[in-house]
Amino acid sequence: MATRTTTTTTMMMGLGMLRTGAFRRPPTSPSTFPLRTLWHHNHHNHLPPLPPRRSIYTPPPPRRPPTVIYTRFPTPTGPSGRRPPRIPLRHAWRAYPPLRYGTYALLAFSLLTYLTNLERVPISNRLRFNLISPALEASLSTEMYTEVISEYRTALLPPTHKHSRAVKRILTRLLRSPLLAGMDTSASTMPPPEEWEVHIIHSPATKNAFVLPGGKVFVFSGILPLAPTDSSLATILSHELAHVVAHHTGERVTQQALVLALLVLAEVGVAVVTGGSMPTSSLGRAILDLGFLRPASRRQEAEADYIGLMVMAEACFDPREAVGLWERMEAGEKIAVARGGRARKSIFGGEGGEGGDEDDDADAAAASVEIPQFLSTHPAHKTRIGKLKEWMPEALERQARTDCTAIKDYANQFKKMIVFDDGFGGRAAWVWPELK
């Protein structure tokens, strides 16, 4: 009875499971589909294909090396890590009052400095801007004097040498001319005539001479053959003396300071406008050199020619000898170029022959090319000769006003009166060195 009941219960449970679908076949997975069914299923339902199975021994693909980016200047960033927006200059001018007021103050100070340092050059009466006082100019020349003496100590001729005495005699005569006699000798750049020092440097190959503020004169022996007469030597000395009279040393220092200030302002302006730095120093220096410094140097040289011509005319030297000196300088330059020798700069910016150098054809070819005047710091010889001829009537008029003819006649008569017994039964004349 118990077995029959168990069987009946089992049959009833089986019927119930069949009725509820407990013995239904599970859905077939795609991997168990037939090939045709699998193709049809993928084609119509667009299922993605299965990824290929990779072996555990297959190495991973190589990684791409990182790209290194080099930056020369770091980019300025703000607190958020981003570059702050650039403010246009016109907006910055309005947005920052200190920038506007500081610019106005700088311009006002510059204008006041310029107006309070304007002065007239003696004799030529040229208006110029100069920041260097005569005392400071003399102190600057002291260091240069020490360097020159230490460099040419072994080549200095004694004060008793004939060249030293001739230069000293002509220099004293120039300093006692009416134009220079009335100048203030208390200034450190123009001491009294008896306190001036003359140094002759024995260097036949160097055609140069210069005068330092404070009464220091240096003349190289190579320039003396170009000045065989007193008037031609007075042309050289008066030209160099004119640089001291006009305080050209202080003016050059002022001009160099202005060029430096302009270069700094240009750098700052470029940095503000472009937001970075640009290499404008070399280009700006070249432009200022060709457009400002070199023309100023040529103007000073021409001014020294004018002042020197007037000084030597009033000192009773023949001003027409100045034209002859420049013509000899130009002829000497042409001879040096024709011989193929090296060209050495003279005191007046000309070239003097030093001697043939057969092994240096490049220098000879370079010397044969005439440098344009706008590239030189000195006027060309033809320009100087033309200016001297233009100023000659004024120089002769100044000489006529000083009555140099009467003085020369009196000196000649005085020379004839100074005679003494030569000890051999004859009479000989002796002349004071100052009257030669």
Short mmCIF file of C-alpha atoms in Angstrom, two decimals:
data_model
loop_
_atom_site.label_atom_id
_atom_site.label_comp_id
_atom_site.label_asym_id
_atom_site.label_seq_id
_atom_site.Cartn_x
_atom_site.Cartn_y
_atom_site.Cartn_z
CA MET A 1 0.00 0.00 0.00
CA ALA A 2 2.86 2.35 0.80
CA THR A 3 4.64 1.57 -2.47
CA ARG A 4 1.55 2.32 -4.49
CA THR A 5 1.11 5.64 -2.75
CA THR A 6 4.73 6.65 -3.42
CA THR A 7 4.46 5.79 -7.09
CA THR A 8 1.26 7.73 -7.44
CA THR A 9 2.86 10.75 -5.77
CA THR A 10 5.86 10.60 -8.02
CA MET A 11 3.73 10.39 -11.16
CA MET A 12 1.68 13.33 -10.05
CA MET A 13 4.83 15.41 -9.42
CA GLY A 14 6.17 14.47 -12.83
CA LEU A 15 2.97 15.52 -14.52
CA GLY A 16 3.11 18.80 -12.65
CA MET A 17 6.66 19.48 -13.77
CA LEU A 18 5.83 18.68 -17.36
CA ARG A 19 2.90 21.02 -17.12
CA THR A 20 5.04 23.87 -15.77
CA GLY A 21 7.91 23.27 -18.25
CA ALA A 22 10.52 22.10 -15.79
CA PHE A 23 11.82 19.45 -18.25
CA ARG A 24 11.98 21.74 -21.26
CA ARG A 25 15.24 21.81 -23.22
CA PRO A 26 17.42 24.89 -22.37
CA PRO A 27 18.03 27.38 -25.13
CA THR A 28 20.87 26.50 -27.35
CA SER A 29 23.99 28.83 -27.08
CA PRO A 30 25.42 30.39 -30.24
CA SER A 31 28.42 28.10 -30.04
CA THR A 32 26.14 25.05 -30.41
CA PHE A 33 24.28 26.45 -33.41
CA PRO A 34 24.82 24.70 -36.72
CA LEU A 35 27.03 26.59 -39.19
CA ARG A 36 24.09 27.66 -41.35
CA THR A 37 22.07 28.81 -38.38
CA LEU A 38 25.08 30.71 -36.94
CA TRP A 39 25.72 32.52 -40.26
CA HIS A 40 22.09 33.37 -40.63
CA HIS A 41 21.92 34.66 -37.05
CA ASN A 42 25.03 36.88 -37.38
CA HIS A 43 24.05 38.17 -40.79
CA HIS A 44 20.58 39.29 -39.81
CA ASN A 45 21.18 40.42 -36.21
CA HIS A 46 24.61 42.08 -36.80
CA LEU A 47 26.29 40.55 -33.82
CA PRO A 48 29.97 41.55 -33.33
CA PRO A 49 32.47 38.83 -34.15
CA LEU A 50 34.16 37.10 -31.30
CA PRO A 51 37.65 38.42 -30.47
CA PRO A 52 40.49 36.14 -31.44
CA ARG A 53 41.91 34.09 -28.66
CA ARG A 54 45.45 35.14 -27.78
CA SER A 55 48.01 32.78 -26.53
CA ILE A 56 49.48 33.43 -23.12
CA TYR A 57 52.96 33.54 -24.74
CA THR A 58 52.16 36.30 -27.23
CA PRO A 59 54.11 39.49 -26.18
CA PRO A 60 52.17 42.74 -25.86
CA PRO A 61 52.50 45.30 -28.66
CA PRO A 62 55.42 47.76 -28.27
CA ARG A 63 54.62 51.04 -26.62
CA ARG A 64 55.28 54.31 -28.43
CA PRO A 65 58.02 56.36 -26.75
CA PRO A 66 56.83 59.63 -25.26
CA THR A 67 57.46 62.78 -27.32
CA VAL A 68 59.66 65.33 -25.51
CA ILE A 69 58.82 68.97 -26.26
CA TYR A 70 61.62 71.46 -25.58
CA THR A 71 60.66 74.98 -24.57
CA ARG A 72 63.36 77.64 -24.38
CA PHE A 73 61.47 80.11 -22.22
CA PRO A 74 58.80 79.06 -19.72
CA THR A 75 55.36 80.35 -20.43
CA PRO A 76 54.10 82.65 -17.65
CA THR A 77 51.09 81.18 -15.93
CA GLY A 78 48.63 82.54 -13.44
CA PRO A 79 47.28 80.96 -10.21
CA SER A 80 45.00 78.68 -12.22
CA GLY A 81 47.86 77.30 -14.28
CA ARG A 82 46.80 79.07 -17.45
CA ARG A 83 48.57 81.88 -19.24
CA PRO A 84 47.05 85.22 -18.27
CA PRO A 85 45.48 87.19 -21.13
CA ARG A 86 47.74 89.83 -22.70
CA ILE A 87 46.58 93.37 -22.10
CA PRO A 88 46.99 95.69 -25.09
CA LEU A 89 49.28 98.64 -24.58
CA ARG A 90 46.53 101.21 -24.99
CA HIS A 91 44.46 99.46 -22.32
CA ALA A 92 47.45 99.19 -19.98
CA TRP A 93 48.09 102.92 -20.46
CA ARG A 94 44.58 103.65 -19.20
CA ALA A 95 44.32 100.86 -16.65
CA TYR A 96 47.57 101.57 -14.78
CA PRO A 97 47.93 105.21 -13.71
CA PRO A 98 51.46 104.65 -12.28
CA LEU A 99 52.67 103.75 -15.76
CA ARG A 100 51.17 106.91 -17.22
CA TYR A 101 52.41 109.21 -14.45
CA GLY A 102 55.86 107.62 -14.43
CA THR A 103 56.21 108.20 -18.17
CA TYR A 104 55.19 111.84 -17.80
CA ALA A 105 57.70 112.31 -14.98
CA LEU A 106 60.49 110.72 -17.01
CA LEU A 107 59.78 112.93 -20.01
CA ALA A 108 59.69 116.04 -17.84
CA PHE A 109 62.97 115.13 -16.15
CA SER A 110 64.62 114.44 -19.51
CA LEU A 111 63.45 117.76 -20.94
CA LEU A 112 64.63 119.65 -17.86
CA THR A 113 68.04 117.92 -17.98
CA TYR A 114 68.43 118.74 -21.66
CA LEU A 115 67.52 122.41 -21.28
CA THR A 116 69.74 122.95 -18.25
CA ASN A 117 72.81 121.40 -19.92
CA LEU A 118 72.78 123.28 -23.21
CA GLU A 119 75.90 125.36 -23.86
CA ARG A 120 77.74 127.19 -26.61
CA VAL A 121 81.02 125.90 -28.01
CA PRO A 122 83.76 128.56 -27.74
CA ILE A 123 84.75 130.32 -30.97
CA SER A 124 82.40 128.32 -33.23
CA ASN A 125 79.33 129.26 -31.14
CA ARG A 126 77.61 125.92 -31.81
CA LEU A 127 74.79 124.98 -29.44
CA ARG A 128 75.26 121.49 -27.98
CA PHE A 129 74.18 119.25 -25.10
CA ASN A 130 76.92 118.28 -22.64
CA LEU A 131 76.67 116.58 -19.25
CA ILE A 132 80.40 116.38 -18.45
CA SER A 133 82.00 119.26 -16.57
CA PRO A 134 85.60 120.38 -17.32
CA ALA A 135 86.77 119.02 -13.97
CA LEU A 136 85.33 115.57 -14.68
CA GLU A 137 86.78 115.70 -18.19
CA ALA A 138 90.24 116.42 -16.78
CA SER A 139 89.94 113.57 -14.28
CA LEU A 140 89.01 111.17 -17.08
CA SER A 141 92.02 112.25 -19.11
CA THR A 142 94.38 111.64 -16.18
CA GLU A 143 93.97 107.87 -16.47
CA MET A 144 94.54 108.04 -20.22
CA TYR A 145 97.69 110.11 -19.69
CA THR A 146 99.08 107.47 -17.33
CA GLU A 147 98.36 104.69 -19.81
CA VAL A 148 100.03 106.53 -22.71
CA ILE A 149 103.14 107.32 -20.67
CA SER A 150 103.48 103.72 -19.50
CA GLU A 151 103.03 102.41 -23.06
CA TYR A 152 105.53 104.74 -24.79
CA ARG A 153 107.95 105.32 -21.93
CA THR A 154 110.95 103.95 -23.83
CA ALA A 155 110.13 105.90 -27.02
CA LEU A 156 109.82 109.39 -25.50
CA LEU A 157 112.33 111.96 -26.70
CA PRO A 158 113.93 114.26 -24.10
CA PRO A 159 112.60 117.82 -23.65
CA THR A 160 115.88 119.20 -24.99
CA HIS A 161 115.47 117.47 -28.35
CA LYS A 162 115.01 119.77 -31.34
CA HIS A 163 111.57 118.35 -32.11
CA SER A 164 110.43 118.86 -28.52
CA ARG A 165 111.66 122.45 -28.49
CA ALA A 166 110.03 123.23 -31.86
CA VAL A 167 106.65 121.85 -30.79
CA LYS A 168 106.85 123.65 -27.43
CA ARG A 169 107.66 126.95 -29.13
CA ILE A 170 104.77 126.73 -31.62
CA LEU A 171 102.35 125.54 -28.92
CA THR A 172 103.21 128.47 -26.65
CA ARG A 173 102.65 130.88 -29.51
CA LEU A 174 99.23 129.35 -30.21
CA LEU A 175 98.20 129.50 -26.55
CA ARG A 176 99.08 133.21 -26.44
CA SER A 177 96.91 134.05 -29.45
CA PRO A 178 94.13 136.60 -28.82
CA LEU A 179 91.43 133.95 -29.16
CA LEU A 180 92.88 131.72 -26.43
CA ALA A 181 94.54 134.34 -24.27
CA GLY A 182 91.16 135.62 -23.09
CA MET A 183 89.88 132.20 -22.05
CA ASP A 184 89.55 131.17 -18.42
CA THR A 185 92.77 129.37 -17.48
CA SER A 186 91.39 128.39 -14.08
CA ALA A 187 89.61 125.46 -15.69
CA SER A 188 91.50 122.21 -15.26
CA THR A 189 91.35 121.48 -19.00
CA MET A 190 93.13 124.70 -20.03
CA PRO A 191 96.07 125.47 -17.72
CA PRO A 192 98.36 128.47 -18.29
CA PRO A 193 100.78 128.18 -21.27
CA GLU A 194 103.82 127.58 -19.08
CA GLU A 195 102.20 124.51 -17.47
CA TRP A 196 101.63 122.59 -20.69
CA GLU A 197 103.70 119.42 -21.20
CA VAL A 198 104.98 118.32 -24.63
CA HIS A 199 105.94 114.69 -25.32
CA ILE A 200 107.46 113.58 -28.63
CA ILE A 201 107.13 109.84 -29.29
CA HIS A 202 109.74 108.44 -31.63
CA SER A 203 107.71 106.34 -34.08
CA PRO A 204 108.47 107.11 -37.75
CA ALA A 205 105.71 104.79 -38.97
CA THR A 206 102.94 106.49 -36.96
CA LYS A 207 101.44 109.73 -38.27
CA ASN A 208 99.48 110.88 -35.27
CA ALA A 209 99.22 113.56 -32.59
CA PHE A 210 96.72 114.33 -29.85
CA VAL A 211 96.19 116.68 -26.92
CA LEU A 212 94.63 115.54 -23.66
CA PRO A 213 92.61 117.87 -21.43
CA GLY A 214 94.84 119.27 -18.75
CA GLY A 215 97.73 120.42 -20.95
CA LYS A 216 99.24 117.12 -22.16
CA VAL A 217 100.49 117.12 -25.77
CA PHE A 218 101.68 114.00 -27.61
CA VAL A 219 103.20 114.12 -31.10
CA PHE A 220 104.50 111.10 -33.01
CA SER A 221 107.64 111.75 -35.01
CA GLY A 222 106.12 110.17 -38.12
CA ILE A 223 103.88 113.18 -38.72
CA LEU A 224 106.67 115.77 -38.57
CA PRO A 225 107.91 115.21 -42.18
CA LEU A 226 104.45 116.24 -43.40
CA ALA A 227 104.83 119.58 -41.55
CA PRO A 228 108.20 121.05 -42.63
CA THR A 229 107.23 124.65 -41.79
CA ASP A 230 106.04 126.30 -38.60
CA SER A 231 102.67 127.12 -40.11
CA SER A 232 102.01 123.53 -41.21
CA LEU A 233 103.02 122.21 -37.78
CA ALA A 234 100.81 124.90 -36.23
CA THR A 235 97.92 123.50 -38.31
CA ILE A 236 98.30 120.10 -36.63
CA LEU A 237 98.71 121.50 -33.12
CA SER A 238 95.87 124.01 -33.44
CA HIS A 239 93.53 121.27 -34.69
CA GLU A 240 94.26 119.09 -31.67
CA LEU A 241 94.19 122.07 -29.35
CA ALA A 242 90.74 122.94 -30.68
CA HIS A 243 89.37 119.62 -29.40
CA VAL A 244 90.37 120.64 -25.87
CA VAL A 245 89.05 124.16 -26.27
CA ALA A 246 85.66 122.85 -27.48
CA HIS A 247 85.52 120.11 -24.78
CA HIS A 248 84.88 117.42 -27.38
CA THR A 249 85.92 114.68 -24.95
CA GLY A 250 83.06 115.44 -22.59
CA GLU A 251 80.65 115.75 -25.49
CA ARG A 252 81.63 112.29 -26.78
CA VAL A 253 81.09 110.76 -23.34
CA THR A 254 77.65 112.40 -23.20
CA GLN A 255 76.74 111.05 -26.63
CA GLN A 256 77.76 107.53 -25.68
CA ALA A 257 75.61 107.76 -22.54
CA LEU A 258 72.65 108.86 -24.65
CA VAL A 259 73.15 105.95 -27.03
CA LEU A 260 73.20 103.51 -24.11
CA ALA A 261 70.01 105.03 -22.68
CA LEU A 262 68.25 104.81 -26.05
CA LEU A 263 69.23 101.15 -26.41
CA VAL A 264 67.83 100.35 -22.96
CA LEU A 265 64.56 102.15 -23.73
CA ALA A 266 64.31 100.30 -27.05
CA GLU A 267 64.72 96.95 -25.29
CA VAL A 268 62.04 97.83 -22.75
CA GLY A 269 59.67 99.08 -25.45
CA VAL A 270 60.05 95.93 -27.53
CA ALA A 271 59.47 93.77 -24.45
CA VAL A 272 56.29 95.66 -23.57
CA VAL A 273 54.83 95.65 -27.08
CA THR A 274 55.71 92.08 -28.11
CA GLY A 275 55.49 90.47 -24.69
CA GLY A 276 58.99 89.03 -24.97
CA SER A 277 62.56 89.96 -25.72
CA MET A 278 64.08 90.52 -29.15
CA PRO A 279 67.75 90.89 -30.14
CA THR A 280 67.54 94.60 -30.86
CA SER A 281 70.79 95.66 -29.16
CA SER A 282 73.12 94.87 -32.08
CA LEU A 283 70.81 96.30 -34.73
CA GLY A 284 70.02 99.37 -32.64
CA ARG A 285 73.69 100.00 -31.88
CA ALA A 286 74.56 99.80 -35.59
CA ILE A 287 71.78 102.22 -36.51
CA LEU A 288 72.74 104.70 -33.80
CA ASP A 289 76.41 104.41 -34.71
CA LEU A 290 75.86 105.19 -38.38
CA GLY A 291 73.08 107.70 -37.84
CA PHE A 292 74.25 109.53 -34.71
CA LEU A 293 77.78 108.81 -33.43
CA ARG A 294 79.72 108.94 -36.70
CA PRO A 295 78.02 112.10 -38.02
CA ALA A 296 78.65 113.73 -34.63
CA SER A 297 82.33 112.76 -34.81
CA ARG A 298 82.65 114.23 -38.33
CA ARG A 299 80.97 117.42 -37.12
CA GLN A 300 83.45 117.71 -34.25
CA GLU A 301 86.40 117.20 -36.60
CA ALA A 302 85.14 119.91 -38.94
CA GLU A 303 84.62 122.19 -35.96
CA ALA A 304 88.19 121.52 -34.80
CA ASP A 305 89.41 122.46 -38.29
CA TYR A 306 87.52 125.77 -38.11
CA ILE A 307 88.67 126.65 -34.59
CA GLY A 308 92.25 125.64 -35.33
CA LEU A 309 92.33 127.74 -38.50
CA MET A 310 91.13 130.84 -36.65
CA VAL A 311 93.56 130.29 -33.76
CA MET A 312 96.60 129.89 -36.00
CA ALA A 313 95.57 132.92 -38.05
CA GLU A 314 95.41 135.13 -34.97
CA ALA A 315 98.71 133.63 -33.76
CA CYS A 316 100.34 135.12 -36.90
CA PHE A 317 100.81 131.79 -38.70
CA ASP A 318 99.95 131.52 -42.36
CA PRO A 319 96.49 129.87 -42.55
CA ARG A 320 97.01 129.00 -46.22
CA GLU A 321 99.51 126.37 -45.11
CA ALA A 322 96.59 124.32 -43.81
CA VAL A 323 95.39 123.63 -47.35
CA GLY A 324 98.89 122.50 -48.33
CA LEU A 325 99.05 120.13 -45.35
CA TRP A 326 95.82 118.39 -46.34
CA GLU A 327 96.97 118.11 -49.92
CA ARG A 328 100.17 116.43 -48.76
CA MET A 329 98.15 114.10 -46.54
CA GLU A 330 95.97 113.10 -49.50
CA ALA A 331 99.00 112.64 -51.77
CA GLY A 332 100.73 110.51 -49.15
CA GLU A 333 97.68 108.31 -48.88
CA LYS A 334 97.58 107.77 -52.65
CA ILE A 335 101.30 106.93 -52.74
CA ALA A 336 100.86 104.39 -49.94
CA VAL A 337 97.99 102.73 -51.79
CA ALA A 338 99.96 102.69 -55.07
CA ARG A 339 102.90 100.98 -53.36
CA GLY A 340 100.61 98.33 -51.95
CA GLY A 341 101.58 99.01 -48.37
CA ARG A 342 99.39 98.84 -45.37
CA ALA A 343 97.39 101.93 -44.60
CA ARG A 344 97.70 103.31 -41.11
CA LYS A 345 95.20 105.73 -39.71
CA SER A 346 96.54 109.19 -39.13
CA ILE A 347 95.39 111.77 -36.67
CA PHE A 348 92.94 113.27 -39.14
CA GLY A 349 91.39 110.02 -40.29
CA GLY A 350 93.59 109.78 -43.38
CA GLU A 351 95.87 106.95 -44.33
CA GLY A 352 99.61 107.04 -44.28
CA GLY A 353 101.92 104.53 -45.90
CA GLU A 354 103.88 102.36 -43.56
CA GLY A 355 105.99 100.54 -46.11
CA GLY A 356 105.62 97.76 -48.61
CA ASP A 357 104.44 94.38 -47.43
CA GLU A 358 104.70 92.02 -50.35
CA ASP A 359 103.19 89.11 -48.45
CA ASP A 360 99.96 90.90 -47.61
CA ASP A 361 98.13 91.43 -50.88
CA ALA A 362 94.74 91.35 -49.18
CA ASP A 363 95.56 94.37 -47.03
CA ALA A 364 96.89 96.22 -50.06
CA ALA A 365 93.69 95.52 -51.98
CA ALA A 366 91.60 96.64 -49.01
CA ALA A 367 93.63 99.83 -48.67
CA SER A 368 93.05 100.68 -52.33
CA VAL A 369 89.30 100.86 -51.71
CA GLU A 370 88.25 104.27 -50.47
CA ILE A 371 85.98 104.15 -47.46
CA PRO A 372 82.75 106.11 -47.95
CA GLN A 373 82.53 109.21 -45.81
CA PHE A 374 79.33 108.14 -44.04
CA LEU A 375 81.19 105.09 -42.67
CA SER A 376 84.13 107.13 -41.37
CA THR A 377 84.53 109.16 -38.19
CA HIS A 378 86.53 111.86 -40.06
CA PRO A 379 85.64 113.95 -43.10
CA ALA A 380 87.25 113.09 -46.41
CA HIS A 381 90.36 115.04 -47.46
CA LYS A 382 88.55 116.74 -50.33
CA THR A 383 85.75 117.81 -48.02
CA ARG A 384 88.24 119.27 -45.57
CA ILE A 385 90.15 121.13 -48.25
CA GLY A 386 86.91 122.59 -49.58
CA LYS A 387 85.84 123.76 -46.12
CA LEU A 388 89.24 125.31 -45.41
CA LYS A 389 89.08 127.28 -48.64
CA GLU A 390 85.58 128.41 -47.69
CA TRP A 391 86.78 129.65 -44.28
CA MET A 392 90.02 131.18 -45.59
CA PRO A 393 88.66 134.76 -46.14
CA GLU A 394 87.48 134.90 -42.52
CA ALA A 395 90.86 133.62 -41.29
CA LEU A 396 92.77 136.19 -43.32
CA GLU A 397 90.46 138.92 -42.04
CA ARG A 398 91.14 137.87 -38.45
CA GLN A 399 94.86 137.88 -39.15
CA ALA A 400 94.67 141.37 -40.62
CA ARG A 401 92.93 142.66 -37.50
CA THR A 402 95.77 141.41 -35.30
CA ASP A 403 98.38 143.39 -37.30
CA CYS A 404 100.65 140.38 -37.76
CA THR A 405 102.54 142.07 -40.62
CA ALA A 406 103.88 144.82 -38.38
CA ILE A 407 104.90 142.27 -35.73
CA LYS A 408 106.81 140.18 -38.28
CA ASP A 409 108.64 143.23 -39.64
CA TYR A 410 109.61 144.28 -36.11
CA ALA A 411 110.84 140.74 -35.34
CA ASN A 412 112.97 140.68 -38.50
CA GLN A 413 114.56 144.01 -37.63
CA PHE A 414 115.21 142.83 -34.08
CA LYS A 415 116.94 139.72 -35.41
CA LYS A 416 119.34 141.84 -37.47
CA MET A 417 120.25 143.99 -34.47
CA ILE A 418 121.35 141.08 -32.23
CA VAL A 419 124.95 140.47 -33.32
CA PHE A 420 128.09 139.54 -31.43
CA ASP A 421 131.75 138.82 -32.09
CA ASP A 422 132.21 135.22 -33.18
CA GLY A 423 135.81 135.15 -31.88
CA PHE A 424 137.35 134.80 -35.32
CA GLY A 425 137.34 138.46 -36.30
CA GLY A 426 133.82 138.33 -37.72
CA ARG A 427 130.33 139.11 -36.59
CA ALA A 428 127.57 136.53 -36.13
CA ALA A 429 123.91 136.90 -35.32
CA TRP A 430 122.20 135.11 -32.49
CA VAL A 431 118.43 134.80 -32.37
CA TRP A 432 116.25 133.99 -29.41
CA PRO A 433 114.52 130.59 -29.83
CA GLU A 434 111.09 132.20 -29.38
CA LEU A 435 111.68 134.43 -32.41
CA LYS A 436 112.66 131.70 -34.84
#
